[in-house]
Structure formats: C-alpha cells, structure tokens
Amino acid sequence: MNLAQKLGYPENTKLLIIHADDAGLSHSENQATIKALQNGSVNSYSIMVPCAWFFEMATFAKNNPQFDCGIHLTLTCEWENYKFGPILPITKVSSLVDKNGYFYKTRADFKNNAKPSEIKKELTAQIEKALQFGIKPTHLDSHMCSVGVTPEILEIYKELGRIYNLPVFINKQFVESISLSDEKYDFENTLVSDNLLIGYFSDFEKGELKDSYKKALENTKPGFNVFLLHPAFDDFEMQGITINHPNFGSEWRQIDFDFFTSEECKLQLQKNNIQLITWREIQGIR
C-alpha cells in the first residue's frame, strides 16, 4: 500500500502538504504564517527554535494545536545582517559556530566544521525546548536542508525522528541536489516525499513566480507532494533581514503569502483534484 491508500484514499490520489518554513524568524514571518494558516491554503508550518521571534510563534502553536506544527531544525544562518546561533552554550557546540558565535552562513562551511556529536546535541536541545514550551510537534524538517549535506548527518536527523516518534521531511531529489558528499545515502525504510514543489529564482527574476506556483499545482502528480514556501510581508523588518539576498527574500515571501492566501490557489486545488493532507495524519499511521 502506498501512502494514499494507508490514509484511506485511492492509490493514484494527488496528496499535498502546503508547508510554510521559517516561522519564528521574524514578527513579519510569524504574522504572515498565522494569516496563511487561518485564511489561506497553507496547512502546515515549522518553527525555528533559535530565532528571536520563537516565543511569539510558539505561543500561537501552543494555543492552536489544530494546525500542523513542525520543528524547523536549524544549523545555518544565511542572512547578511541578521544572525542567530545555537541554543546550547557555545562551549558545548563550538564546531557549529563561526568566530562571532553564530551559525555558519553556508552549508559548505557548516559541513566542513561541524562535529556530528555536537549536531545531535544541538538538534536535541532545539526539540526539547519546543517540547518544554508546550508545543506538540507533528514532524521535523530542516532549515536550508542543512541536515542533508552528508549521509552521516542525515542519519542523525532520521534518528531524532525515531527517538521522538515524529515523521521527518525528506525529499530524495532535494537532498541529492544540495549534497556535499560522494557517499551514498540510505533512503530505504524511510518515508520520502515523491515530489517537492518549490519556487525557483529564475522565475522570480522574470516576474513569473506566481505563475510558476499556479503551473506547479496544475501539474501536480499522484503521490506524496510537499509544497515549500516562506510567507512573510515585504515590510521594513523583512527587507532588513533579507538585504542583498533576493533569493527567498522579502519580495519573494510577499508573493508566497499573496498566492497561497488567494482564491485562485483554492480554485487550483479544487480544479486539479488535489487532496490536502497533514503531517498529523501521517504521524497517525506510522
């Protein structure tokens, strides 16, 4: 039986989770995510525990358990002027930080410096902090897919899923596209999404990001699909955070919010017979 059948749907059903990454990153990101959950088609999100606006989003998660909420495990920080680092004391995870005590900016620097034992310590601490706050997570996923840079690190991620009895988001093609290792990955006995739907910088540059989202829904295939987006408002706060980083930048995130809260998006889901599912449902059949 495939995932659709296990969930009670026909074998060839187009299953889709519309997932908002990066909650907790900023007030703008939080408010856009909340509005997209309440009024739009977004039905899943995940929180960055190390970020400054974690408390606001964690409070929402605790008070609104009806929404899918994952932990966006964080080991890198891509921004130029907005920085965050481990929640553990730096003395315990010194391999995860740069000379200023923040997470590395790139996956390559992270991969070249991070010790697996310290990765596991920090990710465990992030999960535990969320649990202690009262969040009941439905899944785990990873900021910038940094856990996918090597098979060894991906195994730590999968192990944490087993320890906490939570599904982990993995897409084979995405992991292989960002891999910094020549070693073989083990995807056996692991739930992987069949297709990852995501925006591309080339479409953003051409002013065609919204149209690309519409086409992605029109071309959604049977199987387990995950649409990754990053809703936020193109305001002063997000412009400051994403300065000199137009890829998934402030303007891009406003487009994400606008499309996935639109009637057009809802109509595309209906028109193309797409069945929205949640990580909570998947958690229930594991």
Short mmCIF file of N, CA and C in Angstrom, two decimals, residues 4 10-16 217-225 271-277:
data_model
loop_
_atom_site.label_atom_id
_atom_site.label_comp_id
_atom_site.label_asym_id
_atom_site.label_seq_id
_atom_site.Cartn_x
_atom_site.Cartn_y
_atom_site.Cartn_z
N ALA A 4 -1.18 7.10 0.07
CA ALA A 4 -2.58 7.46 -0.17
C ALA A 4 -3.52 6.36 0.34
N PRO A 10 -7.78 6.70 -2.73
CA PRO A 10 -7.39 5.85 -3.86
C PRO A 10 -5.89 5.92 -4.13
N GLU A 11 -5.37 4.87 -4.74
CA GLU A 11 -3.93 4.72 -4.95
C GLU A 11 -3.31 5.89 -5.69
N ASN A 12 -4.02 6.45 -6.66
CA ASN A 12 -3.44 7.50 -7.52
C ASN A 12 -3.82 8.91 -7.09
N THR A 13 -4.17 9.08 -5.82
CA THR A 13 -4.56 10.41 -5.32
C THR A 13 -3.36 11.36 -5.31
N LYS A 14 -3.64 12.61 -5.66
CA LYS A 14 -2.62 13.66 -5.57
C LYS A 14 -2.63 14.22 -4.15
N LEU A 15 -1.75 13.73 -3.31
CA LEU A 15 -1.65 14.19 -1.93
C LEU A 15 -0.74 15.41 -1.86
N LEU A 16 -1.11 16.39 -1.05
CA LEU A 16 -0.29 17.60 -0.95
C LEU A 16 -0.33 18.19 0.45
N LEU A 217 0.74 23.59 -9.37
CA LEU A 217 -0.49 22.94 -8.91
C LEU A 217 -1.20 22.25 -10.07
N GLU A 218 -1.17 22.87 -11.23
CA GLU A 218 -1.80 22.26 -12.41
C GLU A 218 -1.11 20.95 -12.79
N ASN A 219 0.19 20.88 -12.53
CA ASN A 219 0.97 19.71 -12.94
C ASN A 219 1.30 18.76 -11.79
N THR A 220 0.63 18.94 -10.66
CA THR A 220 0.87 18.06 -9.51
C THR A 220 0.55 16.62 -9.88
N LYS A 221 1.46 15.74 -9.51
CA LYS A 221 1.33 14.32 -9.87
C LYS A 221 0.73 13.51 -8.72
N PRO A 222 0.16 12.37 -9.05
CA PRO A 222 -0.26 11.46 -7.97
C PRO A 222 0.93 11.10 -7.08
N GLY A 223 0.68 10.94 -5.80
CA GLY A 223 1.75 10.62 -4.86
C GLY A 223 1.79 11.62 -3.73
N PHE A 224 2.87 11.57 -2.96
CA PHE A 224 3.05 12.41 -1.79
C PHE A 224 3.85 13.65 -2.18
N ASN A 225 3.17 14.78 -2.30
CA ASN A 225 3.78 16.04 -2.70
C ASN A 225 3.86 17.00 -1.51
N LYS A 271 -9.78 22.42 -8.74
CA LYS A 271 -9.80 22.12 -10.17
C LYS A 271 -8.93 20.92 -10.51
N ASN A 272 -7.82 20.78 -9.83
CA ASN A 272 -6.86 19.72 -10.14
C ASN A 272 -6.98 18.51 -9.21
N ASN A 273 -8.09 18.47 -8.45
CA ASN A 273 -8.39 17.31 -7.59
C ASN A 273 -7.23 16.96 -6.66
N ILE A 274 -6.72 17.98 -6.00
CA ILE A 274 -5.61 17.80 -5.08
C ILE A 274 -6.16 17.63 -3.67
N GLN A 275 -5.70 16.59 -3.00
CA GLN A 275 -6.15 16.28 -1.64
C GLN A 275 -5.12 16.78 -0.64
N LEU A 276 -5.48 17.79 0.14
CA LEU A 276 -4.58 18.27 1.19
C LEU A 276 -4.55 17.27 2.34
N ILE A 277 -3.36 16.97 2.80
CA ILE A 277 -3.18 16.10 3.96
C ILE A 277 -2.26 16.80 4.94
#
